[in-house]
Structure formats: structure tokens, C-alpha cells
Coordinates of C-alpha atoms in Angstrom, one line a residue:
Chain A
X1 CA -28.6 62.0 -101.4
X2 CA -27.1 58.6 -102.9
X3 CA -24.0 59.1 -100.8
X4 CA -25.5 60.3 -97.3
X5 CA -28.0 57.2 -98.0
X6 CA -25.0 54.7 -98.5
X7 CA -22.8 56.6 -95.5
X8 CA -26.2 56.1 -92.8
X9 CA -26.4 51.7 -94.2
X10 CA -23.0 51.7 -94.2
X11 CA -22.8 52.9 -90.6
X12 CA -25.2 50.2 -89.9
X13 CA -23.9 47.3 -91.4
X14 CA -20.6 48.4 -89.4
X15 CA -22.3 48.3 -86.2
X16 CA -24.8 45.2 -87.0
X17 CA -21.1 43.0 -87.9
X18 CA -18.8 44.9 -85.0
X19 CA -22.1 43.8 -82.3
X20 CA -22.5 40.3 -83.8
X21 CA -18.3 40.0 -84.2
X22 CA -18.4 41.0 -80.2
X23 CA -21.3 39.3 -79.1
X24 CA -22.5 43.1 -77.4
X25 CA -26.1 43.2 -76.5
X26 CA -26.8 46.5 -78.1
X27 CA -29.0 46.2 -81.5
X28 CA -26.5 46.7 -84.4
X29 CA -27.9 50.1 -85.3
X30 CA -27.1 51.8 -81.9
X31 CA -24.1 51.1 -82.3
X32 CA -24.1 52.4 -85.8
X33 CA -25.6 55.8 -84.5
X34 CA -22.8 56.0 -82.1
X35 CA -20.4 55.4 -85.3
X36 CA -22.3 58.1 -87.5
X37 CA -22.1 60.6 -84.7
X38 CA -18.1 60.2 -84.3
X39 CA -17.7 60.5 -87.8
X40 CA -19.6 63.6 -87.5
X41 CA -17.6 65.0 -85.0
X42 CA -14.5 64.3 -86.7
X43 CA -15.2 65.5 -90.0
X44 CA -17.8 68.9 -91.0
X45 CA -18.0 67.5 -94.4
X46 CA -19.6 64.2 -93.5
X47 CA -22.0 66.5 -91.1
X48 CA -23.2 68.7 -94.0
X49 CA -23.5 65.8 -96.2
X50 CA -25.9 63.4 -94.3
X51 CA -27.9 66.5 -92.7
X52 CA -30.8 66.2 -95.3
X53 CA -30.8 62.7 -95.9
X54 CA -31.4 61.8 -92.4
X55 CA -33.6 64.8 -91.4
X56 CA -36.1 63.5 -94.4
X57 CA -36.1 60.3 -92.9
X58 CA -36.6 61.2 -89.3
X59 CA -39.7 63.5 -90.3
X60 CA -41.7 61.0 -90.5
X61 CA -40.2 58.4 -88.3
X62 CA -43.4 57.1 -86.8
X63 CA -44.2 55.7 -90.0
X64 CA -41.8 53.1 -89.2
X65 CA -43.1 51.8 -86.3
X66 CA -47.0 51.2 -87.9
X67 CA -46.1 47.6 -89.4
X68 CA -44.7 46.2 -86.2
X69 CA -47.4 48.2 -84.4
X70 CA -50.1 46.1 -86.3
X71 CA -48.5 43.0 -85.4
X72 CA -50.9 43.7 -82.0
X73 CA -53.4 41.8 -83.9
X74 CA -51.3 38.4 -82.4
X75 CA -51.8 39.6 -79.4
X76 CA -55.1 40.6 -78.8
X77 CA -55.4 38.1 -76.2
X78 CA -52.6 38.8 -74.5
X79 CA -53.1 41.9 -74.0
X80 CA -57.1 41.2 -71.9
X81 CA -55.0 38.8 -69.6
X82 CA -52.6 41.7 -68.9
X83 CA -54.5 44.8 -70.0
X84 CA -54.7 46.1 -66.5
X85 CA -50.7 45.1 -65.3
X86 CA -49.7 46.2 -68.6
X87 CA -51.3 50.1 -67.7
X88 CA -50.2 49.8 -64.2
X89 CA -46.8 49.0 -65.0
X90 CA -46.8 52.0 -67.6
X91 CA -47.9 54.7 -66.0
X92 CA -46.3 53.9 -62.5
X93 CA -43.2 53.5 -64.3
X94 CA -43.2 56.8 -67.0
X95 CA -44.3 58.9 -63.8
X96 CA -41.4 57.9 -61.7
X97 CA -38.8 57.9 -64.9
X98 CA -40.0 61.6 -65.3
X99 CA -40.2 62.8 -61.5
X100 CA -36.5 61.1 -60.8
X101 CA -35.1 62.1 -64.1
X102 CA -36.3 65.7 -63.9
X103 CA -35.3 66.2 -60.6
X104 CA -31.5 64.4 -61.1
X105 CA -31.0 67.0 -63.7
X106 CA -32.3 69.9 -61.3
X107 CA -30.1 68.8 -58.5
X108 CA -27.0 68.4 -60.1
X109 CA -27.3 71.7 -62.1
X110 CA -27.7 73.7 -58.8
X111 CA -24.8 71.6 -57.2
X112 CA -22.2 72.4 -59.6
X113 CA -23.5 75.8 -60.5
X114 CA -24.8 75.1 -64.2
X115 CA -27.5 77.4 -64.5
X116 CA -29.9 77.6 -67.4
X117 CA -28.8 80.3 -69.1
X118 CA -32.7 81.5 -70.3
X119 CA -33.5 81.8 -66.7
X120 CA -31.7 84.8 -66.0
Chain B
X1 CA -68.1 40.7 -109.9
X2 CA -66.4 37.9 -110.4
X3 CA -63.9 40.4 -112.2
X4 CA -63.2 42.3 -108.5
X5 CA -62.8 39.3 -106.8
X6 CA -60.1 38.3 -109.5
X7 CA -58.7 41.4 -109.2
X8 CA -58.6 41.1 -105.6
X9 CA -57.3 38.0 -105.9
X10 CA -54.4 39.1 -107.3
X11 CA -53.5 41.9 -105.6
X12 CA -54.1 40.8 -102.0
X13 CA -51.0 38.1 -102.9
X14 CA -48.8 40.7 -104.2
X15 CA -46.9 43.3 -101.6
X16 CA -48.1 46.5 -103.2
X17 CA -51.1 46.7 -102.0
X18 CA -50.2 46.4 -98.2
X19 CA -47.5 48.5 -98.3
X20 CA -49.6 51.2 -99.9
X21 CA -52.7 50.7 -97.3
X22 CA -49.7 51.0 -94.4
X23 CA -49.4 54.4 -96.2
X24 CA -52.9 55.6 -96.4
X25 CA -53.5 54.3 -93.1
X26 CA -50.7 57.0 -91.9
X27 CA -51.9 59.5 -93.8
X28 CA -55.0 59.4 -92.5
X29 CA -54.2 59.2 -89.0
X30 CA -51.4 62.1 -89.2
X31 CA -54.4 64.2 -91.2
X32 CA -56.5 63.1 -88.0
X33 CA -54.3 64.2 -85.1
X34 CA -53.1 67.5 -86.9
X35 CA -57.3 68.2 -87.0
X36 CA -57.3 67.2 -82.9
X37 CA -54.8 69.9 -82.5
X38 CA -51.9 67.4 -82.0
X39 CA -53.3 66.2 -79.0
X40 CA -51.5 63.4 -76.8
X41 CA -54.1 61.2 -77.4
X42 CA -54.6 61.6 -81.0
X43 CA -51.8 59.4 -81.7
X44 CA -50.6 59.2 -85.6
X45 CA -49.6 55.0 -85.0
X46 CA -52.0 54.3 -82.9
X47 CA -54.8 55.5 -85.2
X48 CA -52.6 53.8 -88.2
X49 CA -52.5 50.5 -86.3
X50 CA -56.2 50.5 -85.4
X51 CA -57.6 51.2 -89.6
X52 CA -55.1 48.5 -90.3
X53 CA -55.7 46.0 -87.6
X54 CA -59.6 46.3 -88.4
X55 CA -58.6 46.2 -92.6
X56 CA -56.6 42.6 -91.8
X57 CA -59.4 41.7 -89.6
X58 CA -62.4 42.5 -92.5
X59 CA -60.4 40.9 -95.3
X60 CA -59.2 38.4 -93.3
X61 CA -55.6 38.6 -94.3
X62 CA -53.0 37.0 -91.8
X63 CA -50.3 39.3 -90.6
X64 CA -47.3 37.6 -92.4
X65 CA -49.4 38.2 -95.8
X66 CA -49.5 42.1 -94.6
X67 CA -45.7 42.7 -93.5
X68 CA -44.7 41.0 -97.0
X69 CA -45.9 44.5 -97.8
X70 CA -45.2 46.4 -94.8
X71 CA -41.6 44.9 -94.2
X72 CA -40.2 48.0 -97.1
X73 CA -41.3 50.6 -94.2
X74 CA -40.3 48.5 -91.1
X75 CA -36.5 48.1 -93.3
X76 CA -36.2 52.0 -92.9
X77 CA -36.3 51.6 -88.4
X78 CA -32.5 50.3 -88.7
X79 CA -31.3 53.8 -91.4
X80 CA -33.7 56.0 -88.9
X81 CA -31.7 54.8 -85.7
X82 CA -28.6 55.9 -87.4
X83 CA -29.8 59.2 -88.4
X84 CA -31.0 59.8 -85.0
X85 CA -27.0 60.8 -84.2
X86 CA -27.9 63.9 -86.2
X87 CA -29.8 65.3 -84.1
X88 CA -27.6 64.6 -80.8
X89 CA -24.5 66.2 -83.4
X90 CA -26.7 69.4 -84.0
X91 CA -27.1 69.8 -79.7
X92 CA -24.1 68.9 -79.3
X93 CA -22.6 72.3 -77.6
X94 CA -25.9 72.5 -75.6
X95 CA -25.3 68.8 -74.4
X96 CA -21.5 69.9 -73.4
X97 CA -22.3 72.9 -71.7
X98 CA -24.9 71.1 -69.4
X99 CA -22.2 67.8 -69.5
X100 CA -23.2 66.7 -65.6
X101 CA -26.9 67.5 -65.2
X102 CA -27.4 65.4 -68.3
X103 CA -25.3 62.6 -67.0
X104 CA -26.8 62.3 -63.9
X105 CA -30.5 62.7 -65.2
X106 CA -29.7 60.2 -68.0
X107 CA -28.4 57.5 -65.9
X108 CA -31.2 57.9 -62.9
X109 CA -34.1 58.3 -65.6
X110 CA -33.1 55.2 -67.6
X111 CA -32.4 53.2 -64.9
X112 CA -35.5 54.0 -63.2
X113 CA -37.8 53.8 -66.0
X114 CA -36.1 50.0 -66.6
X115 CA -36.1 49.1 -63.0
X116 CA -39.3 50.6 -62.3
X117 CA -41.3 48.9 -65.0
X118 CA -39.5 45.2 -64.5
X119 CA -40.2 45.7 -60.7
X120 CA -43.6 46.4 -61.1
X121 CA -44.4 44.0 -63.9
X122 CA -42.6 41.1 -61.6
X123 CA -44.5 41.8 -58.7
X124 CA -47.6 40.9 -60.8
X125 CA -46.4 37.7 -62.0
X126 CA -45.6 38.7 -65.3
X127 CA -43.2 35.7 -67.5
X128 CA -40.1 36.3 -68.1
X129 CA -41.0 36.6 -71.8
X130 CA -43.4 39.4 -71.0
X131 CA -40.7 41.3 -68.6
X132 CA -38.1 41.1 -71.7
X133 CA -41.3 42.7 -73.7
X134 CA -41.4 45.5 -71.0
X135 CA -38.2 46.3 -70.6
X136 CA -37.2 49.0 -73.6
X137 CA -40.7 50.6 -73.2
X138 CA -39.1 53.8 -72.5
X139 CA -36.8 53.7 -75.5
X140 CA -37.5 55.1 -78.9
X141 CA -39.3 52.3 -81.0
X142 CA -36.7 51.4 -83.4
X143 CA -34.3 50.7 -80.7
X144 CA -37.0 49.3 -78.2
X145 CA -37.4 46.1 -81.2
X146 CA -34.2 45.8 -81.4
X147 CA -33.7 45.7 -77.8
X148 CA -36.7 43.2 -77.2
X149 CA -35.9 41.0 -79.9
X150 CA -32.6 40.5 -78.6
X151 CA -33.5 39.9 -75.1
X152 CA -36.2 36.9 -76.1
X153 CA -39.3 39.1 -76.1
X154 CA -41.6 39.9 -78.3
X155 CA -41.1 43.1 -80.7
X156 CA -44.5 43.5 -82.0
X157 CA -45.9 43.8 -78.5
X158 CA -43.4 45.9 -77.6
X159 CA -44.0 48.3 -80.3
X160 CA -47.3 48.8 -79.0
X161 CA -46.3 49.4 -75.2
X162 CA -43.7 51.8 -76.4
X163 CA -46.6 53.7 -78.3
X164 CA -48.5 53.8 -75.2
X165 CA -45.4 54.6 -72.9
X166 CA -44.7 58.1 -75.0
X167 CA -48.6 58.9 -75.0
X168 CA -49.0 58.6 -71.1
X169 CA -45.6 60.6 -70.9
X170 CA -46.6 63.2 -73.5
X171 CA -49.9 63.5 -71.1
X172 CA -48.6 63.6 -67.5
X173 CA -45.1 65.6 -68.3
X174 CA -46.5 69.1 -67.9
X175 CA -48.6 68.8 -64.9
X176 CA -46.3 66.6 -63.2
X177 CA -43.3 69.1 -63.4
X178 CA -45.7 71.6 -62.0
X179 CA -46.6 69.9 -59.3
X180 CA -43.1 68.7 -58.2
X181 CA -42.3 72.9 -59.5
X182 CA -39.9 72.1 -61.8
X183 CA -39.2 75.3 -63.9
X184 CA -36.0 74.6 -65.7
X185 CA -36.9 73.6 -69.2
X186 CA -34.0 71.4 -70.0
X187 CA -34.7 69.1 -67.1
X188 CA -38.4 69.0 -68.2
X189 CA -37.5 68.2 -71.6
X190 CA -34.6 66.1 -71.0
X191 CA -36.4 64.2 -68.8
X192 CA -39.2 63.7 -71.0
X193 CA -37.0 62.1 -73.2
X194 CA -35.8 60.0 -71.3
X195 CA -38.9 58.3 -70.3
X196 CA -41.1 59.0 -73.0
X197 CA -38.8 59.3 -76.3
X198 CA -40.4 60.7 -79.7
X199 CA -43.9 61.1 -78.7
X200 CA -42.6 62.7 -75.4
X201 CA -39.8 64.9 -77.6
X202 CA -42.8 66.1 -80.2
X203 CA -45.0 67.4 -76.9
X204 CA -42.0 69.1 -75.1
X205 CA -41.5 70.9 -78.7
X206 CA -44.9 71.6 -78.2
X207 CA -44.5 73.5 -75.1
X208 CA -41.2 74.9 -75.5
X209 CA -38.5 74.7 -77.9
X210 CA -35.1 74.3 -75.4
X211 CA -37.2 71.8 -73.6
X212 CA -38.2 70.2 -77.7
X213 CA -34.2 70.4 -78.3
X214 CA -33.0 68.7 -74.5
X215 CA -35.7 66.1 -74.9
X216 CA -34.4 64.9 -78.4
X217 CA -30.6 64.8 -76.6
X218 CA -32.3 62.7 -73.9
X219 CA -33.9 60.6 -76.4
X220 CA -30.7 59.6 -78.2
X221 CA -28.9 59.0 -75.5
X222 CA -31.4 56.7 -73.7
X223 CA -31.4 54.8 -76.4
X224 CA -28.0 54.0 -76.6
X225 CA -28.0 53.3 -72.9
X226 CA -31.1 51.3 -72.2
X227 CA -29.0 48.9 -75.3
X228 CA -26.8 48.4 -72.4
X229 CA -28.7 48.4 -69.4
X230 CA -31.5 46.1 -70.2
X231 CA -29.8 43.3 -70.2
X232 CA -28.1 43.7 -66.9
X233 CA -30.9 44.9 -65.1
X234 CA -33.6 42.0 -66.7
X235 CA -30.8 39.4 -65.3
X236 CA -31.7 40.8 -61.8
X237 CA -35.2 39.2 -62.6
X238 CA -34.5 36.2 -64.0

């Protein structure tokens, strides 16, 4: 567990000093799952070894987000000025994400012939 | 009880005691929605962030005393993101046997759900700060701070519009698809994903487990791409 916990920061630290050395956009630990997952590609061993690790900690990954969640309560008023954009915005938005999304996926399945093999 | 209030006293400076309410706080709310049946609404955070918003409030403890406690769980968001290339590894023959559809769904759901929400949120007069806010909604919450922080928004606000993103996502995704008579489950899922990331992943497990396992690729992937997209597509705003 020690080692799969040192391989996942070391990953991170990589990508939070290859984004800063750059001056890339991307939040240091994207960049550090992109690393992890090349590495995991390259070599079965690092694969089997950070499996558990990293499965234990995405179990309960909405854990995380509760402390920054409560930092809402410095922005209670915010949130009654813009309550009702903020909801429009959302929902419009997640609808049409979903509707184009889906519907990219369907197209370009049927135009090169990739059909979902559980269908048939 | 001038004994509790020492006692409180010194606890209520120390981070132990925040970090464990964070924990109760989940506990409860996960004990809560698994009772509702896992229902959309029955978010896990949200009821988490509502017993602890109300705690801070009745104690009257100020939110930098609190994430002195907290910040040991927040630390873990940055290892999480990491981890999440495990699952995209454990897809990955599914995600190269369906290589195009997944391109193409990945690039027009991201850059729709960006565009979309910047658009809209522009149009009402939002500031620039708040459009920065708004623009990872879509993207799973550890990346979605990141993202905002970097941009000049503000992360804590956006953690709560990302919540609130996956739950209407989680809520709409199976009647929508029916309506627009979408049957293939791996663009359902994936496309849930996409737009809705972990809340949106947990539902499509929900209803079906290739759309669970495409909705977790689209997840991971989105949020490796919205890192690069936001940026550009906020600078059409500003």
C-alpha cells in the first residue's frame, strides 16, 4: 500500500512541477492522471500494484469534495442574487451536454459501423 | 459547566474535532441516501454540507477555523484525481474498440456543456469571476477546483455548482435518452459522464452496468479535456 500511495503523489508532484515548469493551464493532477495511466499502460506490474490503493480511495471520493462544499457558507449571498441564473444556466446546460453528447456517440457509431456488441 | 465550555474551548481551536464532524457529517448523509434508496436527490455532499454549514452556523465557527480541520480530507482531491487513471486503464479495450464514437461524443459533450453554460450565464450578465466559477461545472469536483482556481474563480462555489450539475444530470439522463430514443447504453452512459461526472457515473451504474463502465471512461476523459478547453473557450467571453 506504502508504495502504490508514494507511486499516485509521486505522479502528482510530477505533473503539479511539469504544469507549473510549462505554464499549462491544466491543474497539476490531470496531468499526473494522464502520467499514472501511461505508466500503466507500459508496465502490468505498476497496474497490479496501485489497483487497491487507488480503488480504496476512489470509494469514497465524494468525501473529498464536503470541505470545499461547505465553504457555500461565504456565499450564501451570492447565491440569492444568482439563485435563479445559476439553475437556469445548469439545467439548460446539463440537458444539452447530454442530448448532443449522446447523440454524437450514436451518429458516429452507425457511420463507421461500430455497433454495440450487446445489442445483437 | 464551566468545565464544557473549557473543554470546548479547547477543542473548537484544535483540528480534530472538525475533521472528525466532516466525517460524521458524511456518514450520516451516505447512511441517509442509502435509506432513500440512492435517490438522485438524496445527495451524500449535499446532505454533508448542509449538517455542517448549519454546525458552523450554531457554534459560530468561521470557515478558515473549520478547514484547519477539514483541509486533511480536501488534501486527498489531488491523490483521487490521479487514481481516477485506474479506472480509464481497467476500460481501456472497451474505450479502443468504440475509439471514434467516444471521440466524437467526448469532444461535442464537453464543448457543449462549457459553451453552453458560459453562453447562458453571459447572456444574464454574470461577472467574469462568476463565468470562471461556471465553467468546469460539468467536470468531476476535484478537477472542477482545480480548474476554477486556476481560471480566477472561485473553488468553493464551484464545488457546490458541480454537486448540483451531477444531481440534475443523474435526474434528467434516463427520461431524456428516452425521449430523444436513445437505446445504445454506451452513448447513454458515456454521455452522462460527460456532462454529469461521478454523481452522473453512480446513476448510469444504477441503471446499467456497460452504461456505469462508459460513463466512468467519459468521466475521465472530460476531465482531462475540459483542463484544456476552459481556458480557451472562457477567453471567447472575456
Amino acid at each position: 500500500m506504502i508504495h502504490a500511495l508514494t507511486l499516485i503523489l509521486a505522479c502528482q508532484l510530477a505533473g503539479e512541477a511539469l504544469t507549473r515548469l510549462f505554464g499549462w493551464p491544466a491543474p497539476g493532477p490531470v496531468l499526473g492522471m494522464a502520467l499514472l495511466f501511461v505508466l500503466m499502460l507500459a508496465s502490468g506490474r505498476v497496474a497490479a500494484l496501485v489497483q487497491p490503493t487507488g480503488e480504496g480511495i476512489l470509494r469514497h471520493l465524494s468525501l473529498l469534495f464536503v470541505p470545499a462544499g461547505v465553504g457555500v457558507v461565504g456565499h450564501l449571498q451570492q447565491l440569492g442574487t444568482y439563485g435563479a441564473g445559476f439553475a437556469l444556466v445548469l439545467i439548460v446546460s446539463t440537458v444539452l451536454a447530454l442530448a448532443v453528447g449522446a447523440g454524437a456517440f450514436v451518429i458516429v457509431a452507425r457511420l463507421t459501423g461500430n455497433r454495440d456488441k450487446s445489442d445483437a | 459547566m464551566r468545565e464544557f465550555a473549557e473543554i470546548w474551548s479547547y477543542l473548537a481551536a484544535s483540528p480534530l474535532i472538525w475533521l472528525t464532524a466532516t466525517l460524521i457529517a458524511y456518514v450520516i448523509g451516505d447512511t441517509l441516501a442509502q435509506a432513500a434508496g440512492r435517490a438522485p436527490l438524496a445527495n451524500p455532499v449535499l446532505i454533508a454540507v448542509i449538517l455542517l454549514a448549519a454546525l458552523l452556523w450554531l457554534t459560530r465557527t468561521s470557515y478558515a477555523t473549520y478547514f484547519e480541520g477539514a483541509q486533511f480530507v480536501h488534501f486527498l482531491l489531488g491523490p483521487a484525481t490521479v487514481a481516477l487513471a485506474i479506472p480509464l486503464w481497467q476500460q481501456r479495450h472497451a474505450v479502443r474498440r468504440a475509439f471514434l464514437p467516444i471521440c466524437a461524443a467526448l469532444l461535442a459533450g464537453s464543448v457543449t456543456a462549457v459553451l453552453s453554460a458560459l453562453a447562458i450565464g453571459h447572456a444574464l450578465g454574470l461577472s467574469p469571476q462568476l463565468l470562471a466559477t461556471l465553467a468546469p461545472k460539468s467536470t468531476t469536483a476535484p478537477v472542477a477546483l482545480g480548474i476554477s482556481q486556476s481560471l480566477g474563480g472561485s473553488p468553493t462555489l464551484t464545488a457546490v455548482l458541480v454537486i448540483l450539475t451531477g444531481m440534475i444530470g443523474a435526474i434528467v439522463v434516463t427520461p431524456l435518452m428516452n425521449a430523444l430514443r436513445i437505446r445504445d447504453w454506451r452513448a447513454r452512459g458515456f454521455a452522462v459522464g460527460v456532462a454529469a461526472h461521478g454523481i452522473g457515473t453512480a446513476r448510469a451504474f444504477q441503471v446499467n452496468p456497460q452504461a456505469g463502465a462508459f460513463a466512468g471512461i467519459g468521466m475521465a476523459l472530460n476531465a482531462m479535456l475540459t483542463a484544456f478547453l476552459a481556458p480557451w473557450v472562457l477567453g471567447l467571453f472575456q
